[in-house]
Coordinates of C-alpha atoms and ligand atoms in Angstrom, one line a residue:
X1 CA 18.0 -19.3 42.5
X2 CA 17.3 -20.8 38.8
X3 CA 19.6 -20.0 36.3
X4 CA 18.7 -19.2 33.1
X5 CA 20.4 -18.5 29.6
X6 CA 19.6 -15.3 29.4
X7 CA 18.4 -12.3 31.4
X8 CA 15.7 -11.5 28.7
X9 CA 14.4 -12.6 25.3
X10 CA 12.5 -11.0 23.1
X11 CA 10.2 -13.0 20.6
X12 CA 9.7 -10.5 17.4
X13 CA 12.3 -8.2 15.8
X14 CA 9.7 -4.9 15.4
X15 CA 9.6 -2.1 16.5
X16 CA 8.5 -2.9 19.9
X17 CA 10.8 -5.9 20.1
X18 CA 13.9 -3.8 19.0
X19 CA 13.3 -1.2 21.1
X20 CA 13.2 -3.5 24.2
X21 CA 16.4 -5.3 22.3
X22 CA 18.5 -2.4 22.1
X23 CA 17.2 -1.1 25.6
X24 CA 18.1 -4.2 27.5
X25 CA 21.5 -4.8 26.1
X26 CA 22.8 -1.5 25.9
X27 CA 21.8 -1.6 29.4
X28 CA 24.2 -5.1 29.8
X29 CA 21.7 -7.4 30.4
X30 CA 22.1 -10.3 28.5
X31 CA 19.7 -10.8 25.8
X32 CA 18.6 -12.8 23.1
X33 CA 15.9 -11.5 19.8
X34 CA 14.6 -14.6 17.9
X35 CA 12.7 -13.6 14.7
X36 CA 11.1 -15.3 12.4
X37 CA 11.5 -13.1 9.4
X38 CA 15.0 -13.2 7.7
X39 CA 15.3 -9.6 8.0
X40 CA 14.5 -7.8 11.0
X41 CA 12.4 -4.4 11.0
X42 CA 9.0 -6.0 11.3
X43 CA 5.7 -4.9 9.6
X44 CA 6.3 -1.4 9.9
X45 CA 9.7 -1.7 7.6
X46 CA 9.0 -4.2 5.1
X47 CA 4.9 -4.2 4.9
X48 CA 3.8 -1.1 6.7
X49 CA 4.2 2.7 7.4
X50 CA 7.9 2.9 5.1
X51 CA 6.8 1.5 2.3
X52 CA 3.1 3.0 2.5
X53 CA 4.4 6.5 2.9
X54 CA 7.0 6.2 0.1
X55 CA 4.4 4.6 -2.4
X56 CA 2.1 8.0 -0.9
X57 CA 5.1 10.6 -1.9
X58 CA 5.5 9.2 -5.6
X59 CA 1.6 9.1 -5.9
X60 CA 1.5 12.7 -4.6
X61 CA 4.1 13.7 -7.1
X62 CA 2.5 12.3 -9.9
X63 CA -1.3 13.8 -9.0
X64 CA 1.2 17.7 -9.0
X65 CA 2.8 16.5 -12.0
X66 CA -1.1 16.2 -13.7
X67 CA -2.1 19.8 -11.6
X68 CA 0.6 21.4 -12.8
X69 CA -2.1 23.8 -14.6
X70 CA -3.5 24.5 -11.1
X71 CA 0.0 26.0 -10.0
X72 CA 0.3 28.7 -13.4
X73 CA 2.2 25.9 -14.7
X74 CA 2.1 24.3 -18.3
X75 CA -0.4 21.3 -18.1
X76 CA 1.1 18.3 -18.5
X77 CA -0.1 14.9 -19.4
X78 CA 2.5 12.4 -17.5
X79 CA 2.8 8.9 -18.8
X80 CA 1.1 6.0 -17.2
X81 CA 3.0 4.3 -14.2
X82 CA 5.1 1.9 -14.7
X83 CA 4.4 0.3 -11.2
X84 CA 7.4 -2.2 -10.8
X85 CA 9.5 1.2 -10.9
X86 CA 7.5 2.4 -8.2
X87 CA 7.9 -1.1 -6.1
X88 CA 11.6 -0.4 -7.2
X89 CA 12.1 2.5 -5.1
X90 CA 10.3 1.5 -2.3
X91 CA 12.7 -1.2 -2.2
X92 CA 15.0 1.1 -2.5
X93 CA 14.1 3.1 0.4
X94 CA 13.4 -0.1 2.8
X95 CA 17.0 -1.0 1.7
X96 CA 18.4 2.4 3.6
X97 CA 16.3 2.2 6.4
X98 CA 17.6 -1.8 6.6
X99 CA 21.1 -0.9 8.1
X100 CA 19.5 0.3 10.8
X101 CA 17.7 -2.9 11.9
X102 CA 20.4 -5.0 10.1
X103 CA 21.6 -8.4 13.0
X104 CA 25.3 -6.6 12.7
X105 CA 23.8 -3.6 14.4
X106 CA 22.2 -5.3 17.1
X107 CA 25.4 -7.6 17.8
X108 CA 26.8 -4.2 17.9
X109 CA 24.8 -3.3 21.2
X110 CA 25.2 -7.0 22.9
X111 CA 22.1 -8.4 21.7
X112 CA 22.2 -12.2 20.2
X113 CA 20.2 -12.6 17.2
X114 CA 19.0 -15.8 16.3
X115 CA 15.9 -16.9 13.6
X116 CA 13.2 -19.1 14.2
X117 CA 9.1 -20.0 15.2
X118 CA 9.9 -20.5 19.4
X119 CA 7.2 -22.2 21.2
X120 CA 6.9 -21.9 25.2
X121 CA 7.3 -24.9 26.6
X122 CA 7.2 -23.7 30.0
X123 CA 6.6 -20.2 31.5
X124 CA 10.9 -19.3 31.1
X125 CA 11.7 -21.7 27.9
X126 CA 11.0 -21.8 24.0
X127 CA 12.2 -24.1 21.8
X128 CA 12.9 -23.5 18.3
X129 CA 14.9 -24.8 15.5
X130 CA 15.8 -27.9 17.6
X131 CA 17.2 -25.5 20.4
X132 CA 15.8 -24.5 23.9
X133 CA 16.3 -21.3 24.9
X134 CA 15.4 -20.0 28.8
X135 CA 15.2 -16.4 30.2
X136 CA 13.8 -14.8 33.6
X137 CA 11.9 -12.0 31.5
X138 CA 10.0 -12.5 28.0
X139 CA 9.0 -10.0 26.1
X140 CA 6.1 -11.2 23.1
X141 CA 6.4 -8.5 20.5
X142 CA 5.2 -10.3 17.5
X143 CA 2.9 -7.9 16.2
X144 CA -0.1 -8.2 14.5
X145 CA -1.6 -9.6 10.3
X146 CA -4.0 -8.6 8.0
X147 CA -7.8 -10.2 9.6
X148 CA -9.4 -12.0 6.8
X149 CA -12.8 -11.7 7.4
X150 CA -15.3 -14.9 7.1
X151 CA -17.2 -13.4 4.0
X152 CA -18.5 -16.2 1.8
X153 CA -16.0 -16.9 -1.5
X154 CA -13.4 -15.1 -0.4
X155 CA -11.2 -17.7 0.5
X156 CA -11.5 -19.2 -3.0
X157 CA -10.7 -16.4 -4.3
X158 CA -7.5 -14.1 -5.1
X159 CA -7.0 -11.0 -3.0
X160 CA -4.0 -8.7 -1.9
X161 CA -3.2 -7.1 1.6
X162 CA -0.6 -5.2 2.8
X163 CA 1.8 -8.0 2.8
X164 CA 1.6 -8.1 -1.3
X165 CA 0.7 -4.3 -1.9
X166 CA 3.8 -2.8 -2.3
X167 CA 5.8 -5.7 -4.5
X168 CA 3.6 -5.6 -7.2
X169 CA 4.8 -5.9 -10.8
X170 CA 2.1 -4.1 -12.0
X171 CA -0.5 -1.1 -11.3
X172 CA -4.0 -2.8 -11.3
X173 CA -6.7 -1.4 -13.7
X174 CA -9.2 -1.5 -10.7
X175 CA -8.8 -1.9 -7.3
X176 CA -11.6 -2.9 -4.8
X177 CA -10.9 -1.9 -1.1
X178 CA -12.5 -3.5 1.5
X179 CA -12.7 -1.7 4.6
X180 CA -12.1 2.3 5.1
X181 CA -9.5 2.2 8.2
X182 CA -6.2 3.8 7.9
X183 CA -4.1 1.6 5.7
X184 CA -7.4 1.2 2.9
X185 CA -7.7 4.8 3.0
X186 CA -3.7 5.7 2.5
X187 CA -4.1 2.8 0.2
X188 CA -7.2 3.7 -1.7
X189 CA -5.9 7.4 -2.8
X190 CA -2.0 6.5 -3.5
X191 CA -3.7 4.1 -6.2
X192 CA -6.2 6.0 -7.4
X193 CA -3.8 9.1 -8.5
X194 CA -1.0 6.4 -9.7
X195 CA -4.4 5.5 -12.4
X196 CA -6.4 2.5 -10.8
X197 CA -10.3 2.5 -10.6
X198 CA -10.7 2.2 -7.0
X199 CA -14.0 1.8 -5.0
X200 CA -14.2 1.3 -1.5
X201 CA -16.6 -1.0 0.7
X202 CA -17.2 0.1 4.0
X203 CA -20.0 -1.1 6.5
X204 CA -20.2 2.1 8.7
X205 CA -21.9 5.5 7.6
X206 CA -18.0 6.9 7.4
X207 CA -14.7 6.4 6.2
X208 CA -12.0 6.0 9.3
X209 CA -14.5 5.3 12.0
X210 CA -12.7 6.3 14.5
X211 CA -12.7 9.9 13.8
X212 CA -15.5 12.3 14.1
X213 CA -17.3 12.2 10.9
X214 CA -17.3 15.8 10.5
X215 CA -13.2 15.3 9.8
X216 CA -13.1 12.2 8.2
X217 CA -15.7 13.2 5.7
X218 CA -13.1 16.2 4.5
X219 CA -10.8 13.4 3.7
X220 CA -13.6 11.2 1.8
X221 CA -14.7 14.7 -0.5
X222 CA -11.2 15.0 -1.5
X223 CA -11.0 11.4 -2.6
X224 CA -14.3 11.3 -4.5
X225 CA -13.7 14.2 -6.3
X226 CA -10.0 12.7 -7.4
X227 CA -12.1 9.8 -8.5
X228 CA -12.2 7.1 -5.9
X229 CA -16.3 5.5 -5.4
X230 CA -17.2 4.9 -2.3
X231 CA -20.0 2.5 -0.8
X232 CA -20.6 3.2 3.0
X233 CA -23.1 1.2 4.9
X234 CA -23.6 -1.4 2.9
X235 CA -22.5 -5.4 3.9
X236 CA -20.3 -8.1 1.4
X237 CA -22.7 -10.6 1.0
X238 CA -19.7 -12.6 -1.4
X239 CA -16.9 -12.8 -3.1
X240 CA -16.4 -14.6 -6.6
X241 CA -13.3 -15.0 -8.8
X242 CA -14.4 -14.8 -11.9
X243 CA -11.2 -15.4 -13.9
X244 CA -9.9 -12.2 -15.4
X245 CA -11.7 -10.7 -12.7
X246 CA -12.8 -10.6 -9.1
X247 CA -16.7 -9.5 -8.1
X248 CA -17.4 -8.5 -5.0
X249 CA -21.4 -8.1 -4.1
X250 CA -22.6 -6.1 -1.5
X251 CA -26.0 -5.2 0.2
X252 CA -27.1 -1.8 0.4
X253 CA -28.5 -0.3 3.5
X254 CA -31.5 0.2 1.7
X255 CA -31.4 -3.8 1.0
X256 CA -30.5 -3.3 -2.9
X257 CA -28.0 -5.4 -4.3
X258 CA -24.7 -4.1 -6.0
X259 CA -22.0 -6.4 -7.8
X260 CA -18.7 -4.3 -7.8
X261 CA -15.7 -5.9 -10.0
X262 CA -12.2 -5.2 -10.4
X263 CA -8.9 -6.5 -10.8
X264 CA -7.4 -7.3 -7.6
X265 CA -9.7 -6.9 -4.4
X266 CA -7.3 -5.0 -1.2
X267 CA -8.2 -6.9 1.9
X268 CA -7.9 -4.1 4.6
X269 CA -10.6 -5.1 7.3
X270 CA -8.4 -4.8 10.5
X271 CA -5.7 -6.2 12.1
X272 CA -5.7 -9.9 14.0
X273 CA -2.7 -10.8 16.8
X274 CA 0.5 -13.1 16.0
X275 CA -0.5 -15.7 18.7
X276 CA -0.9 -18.9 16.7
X277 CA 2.8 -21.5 17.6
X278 CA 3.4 -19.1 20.4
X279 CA 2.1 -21.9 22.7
X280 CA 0.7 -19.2 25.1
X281 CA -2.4 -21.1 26.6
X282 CA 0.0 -23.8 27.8
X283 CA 1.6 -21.2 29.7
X284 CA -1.6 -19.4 31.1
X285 CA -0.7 -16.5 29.4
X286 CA -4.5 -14.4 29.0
X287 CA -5.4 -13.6 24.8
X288 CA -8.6 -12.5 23.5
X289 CA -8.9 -12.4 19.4
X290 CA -8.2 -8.7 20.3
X291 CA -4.9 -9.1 21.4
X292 CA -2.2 -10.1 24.4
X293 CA -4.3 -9.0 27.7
X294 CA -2.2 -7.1 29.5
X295 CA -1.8 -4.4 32.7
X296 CA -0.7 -0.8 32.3
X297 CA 2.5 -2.3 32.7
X298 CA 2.6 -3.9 29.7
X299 CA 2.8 -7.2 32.0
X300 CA 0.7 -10.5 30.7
X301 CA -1.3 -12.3 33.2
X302 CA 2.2 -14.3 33.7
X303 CA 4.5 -11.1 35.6
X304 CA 7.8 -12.0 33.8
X305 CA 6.3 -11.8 30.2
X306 CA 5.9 -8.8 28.6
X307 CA 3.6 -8.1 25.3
X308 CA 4.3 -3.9 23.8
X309 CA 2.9 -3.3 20.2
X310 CA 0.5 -4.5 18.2
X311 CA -0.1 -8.0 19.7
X312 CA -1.8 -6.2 22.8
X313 CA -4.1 -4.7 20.4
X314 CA -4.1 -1.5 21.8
X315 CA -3.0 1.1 20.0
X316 CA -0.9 -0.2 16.6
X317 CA 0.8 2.1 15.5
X318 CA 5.0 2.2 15.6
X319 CA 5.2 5.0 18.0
X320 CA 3.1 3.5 20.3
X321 CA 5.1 0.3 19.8
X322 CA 7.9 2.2 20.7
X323 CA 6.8 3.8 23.4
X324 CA 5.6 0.3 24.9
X325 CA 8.8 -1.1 24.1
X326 CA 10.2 1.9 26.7
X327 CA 7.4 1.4 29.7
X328 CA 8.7 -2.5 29.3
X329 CA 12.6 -1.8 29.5
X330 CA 11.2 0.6 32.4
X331 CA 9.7 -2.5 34.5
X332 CA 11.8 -5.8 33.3
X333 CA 15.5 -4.1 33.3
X334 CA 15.1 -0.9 35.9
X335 CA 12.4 -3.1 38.4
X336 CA 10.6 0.4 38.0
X337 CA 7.0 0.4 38.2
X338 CA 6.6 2.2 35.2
X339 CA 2.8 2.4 33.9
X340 CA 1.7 3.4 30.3
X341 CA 0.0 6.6 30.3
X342 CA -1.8 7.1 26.4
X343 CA -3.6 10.2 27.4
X344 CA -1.7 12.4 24.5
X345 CA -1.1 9.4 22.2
X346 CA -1.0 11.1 18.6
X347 CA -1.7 9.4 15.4
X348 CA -2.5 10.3 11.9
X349 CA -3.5 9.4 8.4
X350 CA -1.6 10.4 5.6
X351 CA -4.1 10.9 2.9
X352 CA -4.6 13.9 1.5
X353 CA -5.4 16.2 3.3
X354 CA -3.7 14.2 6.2
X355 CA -5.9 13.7 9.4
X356 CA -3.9 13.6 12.7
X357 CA -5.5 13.6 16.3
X358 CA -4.1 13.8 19.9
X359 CA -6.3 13.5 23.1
X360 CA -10.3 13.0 22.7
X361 CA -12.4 13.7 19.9
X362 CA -16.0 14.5 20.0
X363 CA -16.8 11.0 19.6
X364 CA -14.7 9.9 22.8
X365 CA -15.6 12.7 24.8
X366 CA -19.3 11.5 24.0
X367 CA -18.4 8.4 25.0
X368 CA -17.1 9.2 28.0
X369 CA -20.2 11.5 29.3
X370 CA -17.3 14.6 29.1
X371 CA -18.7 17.7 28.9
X372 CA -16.8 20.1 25.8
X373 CA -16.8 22.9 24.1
X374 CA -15.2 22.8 20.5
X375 CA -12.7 25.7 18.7
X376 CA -12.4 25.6 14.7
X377 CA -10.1 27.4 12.5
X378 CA -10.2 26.6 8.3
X379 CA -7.1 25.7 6.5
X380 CA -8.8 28.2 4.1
X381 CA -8.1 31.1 6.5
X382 CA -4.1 30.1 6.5
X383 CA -1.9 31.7 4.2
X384 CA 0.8 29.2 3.6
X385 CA -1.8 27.0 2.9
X386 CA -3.7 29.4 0.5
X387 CA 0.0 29.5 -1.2
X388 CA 0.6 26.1 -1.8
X389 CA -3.1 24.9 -2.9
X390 CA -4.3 23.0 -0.3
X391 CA -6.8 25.2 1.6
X392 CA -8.9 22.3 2.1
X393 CA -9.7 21.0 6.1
X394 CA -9.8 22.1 9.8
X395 CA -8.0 21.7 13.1
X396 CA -10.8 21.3 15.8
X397 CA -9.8 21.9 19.5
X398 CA -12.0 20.8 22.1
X399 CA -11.7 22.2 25.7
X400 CA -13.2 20.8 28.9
X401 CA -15.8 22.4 31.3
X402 CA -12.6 23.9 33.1
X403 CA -11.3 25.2 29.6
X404 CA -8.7 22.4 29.5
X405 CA -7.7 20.9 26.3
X406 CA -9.1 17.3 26.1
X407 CA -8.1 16.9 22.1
X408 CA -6.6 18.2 19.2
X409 CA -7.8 17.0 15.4
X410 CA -6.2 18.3 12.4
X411 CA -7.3 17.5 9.0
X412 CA -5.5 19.4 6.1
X413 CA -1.8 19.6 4.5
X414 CA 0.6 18.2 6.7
X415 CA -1.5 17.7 10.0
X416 CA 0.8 14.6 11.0
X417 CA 3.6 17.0 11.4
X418 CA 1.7 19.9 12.7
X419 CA 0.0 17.8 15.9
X420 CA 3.7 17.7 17.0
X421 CA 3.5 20.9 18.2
X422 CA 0.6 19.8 20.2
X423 CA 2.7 16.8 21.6
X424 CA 5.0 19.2 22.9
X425 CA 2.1 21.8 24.7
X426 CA -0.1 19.0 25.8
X427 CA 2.8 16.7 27.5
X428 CA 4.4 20.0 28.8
X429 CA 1.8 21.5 30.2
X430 CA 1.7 24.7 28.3
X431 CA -1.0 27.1 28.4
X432 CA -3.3 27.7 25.5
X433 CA -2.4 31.6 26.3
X434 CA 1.0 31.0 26.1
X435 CA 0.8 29.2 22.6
X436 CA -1.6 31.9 21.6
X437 CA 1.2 34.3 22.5
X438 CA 4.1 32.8 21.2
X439 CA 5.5 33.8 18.1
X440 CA 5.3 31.3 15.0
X441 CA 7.3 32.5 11.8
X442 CA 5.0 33.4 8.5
X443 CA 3.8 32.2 6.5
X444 CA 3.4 28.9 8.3
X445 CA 0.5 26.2 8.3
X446 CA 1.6 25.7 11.8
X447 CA -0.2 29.4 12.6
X448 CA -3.1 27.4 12.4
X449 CA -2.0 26.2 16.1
X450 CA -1.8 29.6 17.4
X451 CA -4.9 30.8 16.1
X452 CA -6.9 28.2 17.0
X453 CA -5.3 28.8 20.9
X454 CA -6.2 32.0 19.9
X455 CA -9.9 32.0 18.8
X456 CA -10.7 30.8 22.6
X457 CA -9.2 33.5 24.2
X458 CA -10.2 36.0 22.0
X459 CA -14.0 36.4 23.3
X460 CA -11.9 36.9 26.5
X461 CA -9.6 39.4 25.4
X462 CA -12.7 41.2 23.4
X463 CA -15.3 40.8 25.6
X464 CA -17.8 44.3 26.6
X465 CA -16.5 43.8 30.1
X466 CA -12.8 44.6 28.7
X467 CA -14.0 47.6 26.4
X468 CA -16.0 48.7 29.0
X469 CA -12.8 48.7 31.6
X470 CA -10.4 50.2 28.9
X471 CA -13.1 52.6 27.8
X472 CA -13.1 53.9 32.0
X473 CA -9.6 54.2 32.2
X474 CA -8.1 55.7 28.4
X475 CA -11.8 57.3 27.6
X476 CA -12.2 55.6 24.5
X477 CA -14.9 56.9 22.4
X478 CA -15.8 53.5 20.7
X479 CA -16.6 52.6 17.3
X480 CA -15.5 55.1 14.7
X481 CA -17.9 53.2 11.9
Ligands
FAD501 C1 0.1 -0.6 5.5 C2 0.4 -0.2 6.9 C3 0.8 1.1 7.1 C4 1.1 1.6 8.4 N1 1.5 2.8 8.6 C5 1.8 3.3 9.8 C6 2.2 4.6 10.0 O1 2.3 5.4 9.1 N2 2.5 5.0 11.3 C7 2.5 4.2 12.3 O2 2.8 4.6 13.5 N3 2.1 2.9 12.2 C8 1.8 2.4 10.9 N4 1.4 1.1 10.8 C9 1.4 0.2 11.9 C10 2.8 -0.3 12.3 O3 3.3 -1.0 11.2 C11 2.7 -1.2 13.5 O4 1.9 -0.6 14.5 C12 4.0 -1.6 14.0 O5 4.8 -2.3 13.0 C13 3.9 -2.5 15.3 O6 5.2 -2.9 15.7 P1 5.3 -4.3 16.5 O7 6.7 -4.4 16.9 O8 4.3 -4.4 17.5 O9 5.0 -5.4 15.4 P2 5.8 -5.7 14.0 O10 6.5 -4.5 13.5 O11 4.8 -6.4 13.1 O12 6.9 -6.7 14.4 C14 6.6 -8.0 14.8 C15 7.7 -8.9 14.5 O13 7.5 -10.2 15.1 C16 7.8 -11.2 14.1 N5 7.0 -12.4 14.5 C17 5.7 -12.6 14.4 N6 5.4 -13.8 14.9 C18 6.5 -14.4 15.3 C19 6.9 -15.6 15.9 N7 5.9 -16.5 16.2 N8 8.1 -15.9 16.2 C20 9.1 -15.0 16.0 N9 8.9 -13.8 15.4 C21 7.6 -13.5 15.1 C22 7.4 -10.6 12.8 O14 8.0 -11.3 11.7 C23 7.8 -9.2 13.0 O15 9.2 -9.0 12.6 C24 1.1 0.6 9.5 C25 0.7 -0.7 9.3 C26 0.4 -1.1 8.0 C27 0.1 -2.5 7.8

């Protein structure tokens, strides 16, 4: 039998590459992490969802601070931001949250640590940093970059992404956002209320294209009317630094042409996979520009290699990465054939209102051919929400022909947290009835839930046939106006 160094090695020190870390040498196999980085934690830590949703909260404070007057408060007119303050406490906050990914930790569990850029040289061995490392199971977790599009000028000229976002020294006057995913939209608002002009380019006829419009356009009012422009359907036709400035010029549907300008242009077009120096076509190891292909196992086309999170190109998002990171530990350490199921995946957007899904939206279910029907309930019809001034958005349920649930959207105040409850019903099985009948305190936005459980069984419950039936047996004399 070949001997190798170590039982498993993981490329990438993310979240799907420290999950699998932690996993496999907690377990006792013996296991190496190379990153490349100096600090472990990947995207999500140092470029991604911590320091995007701390920049979000002191944005969010500062747009109360300037509402005050909307809350029976005195109005108050808040200085301008200092942004290197606000860089400071997201450093501050990555900082915290470093401990936990620190290399002591993870020599802690078992797990070597070691720094580098490994190349396969053969389907079991890297080298890197003059070493050569071999292991029976591989696990490629290196994530995924910004995807610089090919548009003409742009590579002569200055633009940010998500790598430079958050260590600014200073709050741009005016911010161009290219793209309307996610990370531009988060991106887009948090500036706008810290005081930068912002205007976003988008080629579709929405923002966050994945949604149904119908939700993502409650997200898009609220921006506008904060301030933020937006351009939908319309292409870049080029880029142009022009000094003190950068120009962006774009093509209307209706084949008009618009020059935009700003200070800094935010790249935010999509995500590309962290293949390149991997050496993986030497190894016939399948990659599209999409991503690592890979089986429900998370397995490449080479059995022994693994590839959970973003560089599968899937579904990117840390949870997912996680939960990949899991289904992998599953197959390479148990030898169970555990398969990813993404049936309830949530996700969500944390503008304001948020915008969180679970299962199908209309625009799968269309896709798929699926037959639905679709349950609404306004935030404006919530209390809690009434209370705290944000009445604005929806949660939109849609059922199957069988009165399954096949989705769950939620656009409004703090729809990421709320889908949770819908992660629990969904993965356990619980009846819409049963939700509809279970007792949520008040005043709560998560009584949206209930009532929107509710609203499909109340036909049911109200129905003639029912009055008709109750009418027989108490002799009820009907309606008294
Ligand atoms: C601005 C922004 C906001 C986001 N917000 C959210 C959010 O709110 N919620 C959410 O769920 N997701 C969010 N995401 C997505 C989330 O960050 C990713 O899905 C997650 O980080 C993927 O984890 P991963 O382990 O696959 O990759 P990563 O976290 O990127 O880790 C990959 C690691 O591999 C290393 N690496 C790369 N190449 C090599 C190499 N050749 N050799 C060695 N090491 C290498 C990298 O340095 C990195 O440490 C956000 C992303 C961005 C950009």
């Amino acid at each position: 039998m070949a001997h190798f160094d170590y039982d498993i090695a993981v490329i990438g020190g993310g979240a799907a590459g420290l999950t699998v870390t932690s996993g496999a040498a907690q377990l006792g196999a013996k296991t190496i992490l190379i990153e490349k980085e100096p600090l472990l934690g990947g995207d999500c830590l140092h470029y991604g969802c911590v320091p995007s949703k701390t920049l979000i909260k002191s944005a969010h404070v500062y747009q109360t601070m300037k509402r005050a007057d909307q809350f029976g408060l005195p109005a108050v007119t808040p200085g301008p931001v200092d942004f290197a303050k606000v860089a400071a406490r997201i450093k501050g906050v990555i900082d915290k949250i470093q401990v936990h990914d620190s290399v002591e930790r993870f020599n802690g569990l078992g797990a070597e640590v070691a720094f580098g850029s490994p190349r396969f040289v053969d389907e079991h061995q890297v080298e890197f940093d003059g070493r050569t490392v071999s292991a029976k199971q591989w696990v490629v977790a290196t994530g995924s970059s910004p995807s610089i599009p090919p548009f003409p000028g742009l590579d002569s000229t200055p633009y940010i992404t998500n790598k430079e976002i958050f260590y600014l020294d200073r709050l741009p006057k005016s911010l161009i956002v290219l793209g309307a995913g996610p990370i531009a939209v988060e991106m887009a608002q948090s500036f706008a209320r810290l005081g930068s002009e912002v205007t976003v380019v988008q080629r579709s006829n929405q923002i966050l294209s994945r949604e149904d419009k119908d939700m993502a356009d409650l997200v898009m009012e609220n921006m506008a009317e904060e301030g933020v422009v937006f351009h939908l359907e319309v292409a870049v036709e080029e880029v142009k630094d022009l000094g003190d400035k950068r120009q962006v010029t774009i093509k209307t549907k209706g084949g008009e042409i618009v020059d935009i300008q700003a200070e800094t242009i935010l790249v935010a077009l999509g995500r590309a996979p962290n293949i390149e120096g991997l050496g993986l076509d030497g190894i016939d190891v399948e990659f599209s520009r999409r991503g690592i292909v890979v089986d429900n196992r998370l397995r490449t086309s080479q059995s022994h290699i693994y590839a959970p999170g973003d560089v599968n190109g899937a579904y990117q998002f840390t949870h997912a990465a996680g939960y990949e990171g899991g289904i992998v530990i599953g197959n390479a350490i148990f030898h169970l054939p555990r398969k990813a199921n993404y049936t309830w995946m949530p996700w969500a957007t944390y503008s304001d209102p948020e915008l969180a899904s679970i299962g199908m939206n209309e625009k799968a279910a269309q896709k798929a051919g699926i037959d639905y029907s679709v349950f609404v309930e306004q935030f404006g019809g919530n209390d809690r929400a009434l209370a705290e001034n944000a009445g604005h958005g929806q949660i939109k349920m849609l059922l199957d022909k069988r009165e399954k649930p096949l989705g769950v959207q939620i656009c409004g105040p703090h729809a990421g947290e709320l889908v949770s409850e819908w992660v629990a019903v969904l993965n356990g099985k619980m009846t819409l009835s049963g939700l509809a009948g279970s007792i949520h305190p008040y005043p709560t936005l998560a009584e949206i839930n209930k009532r929107v459980a509710g609203s499909y069984l109340s036909p049911k419950i109200f129905s003639p046939t029912v009055q008709k039936w109750l009418k027989f047996f108490f002799r009820y004399r009907g309606s008294a106006v």
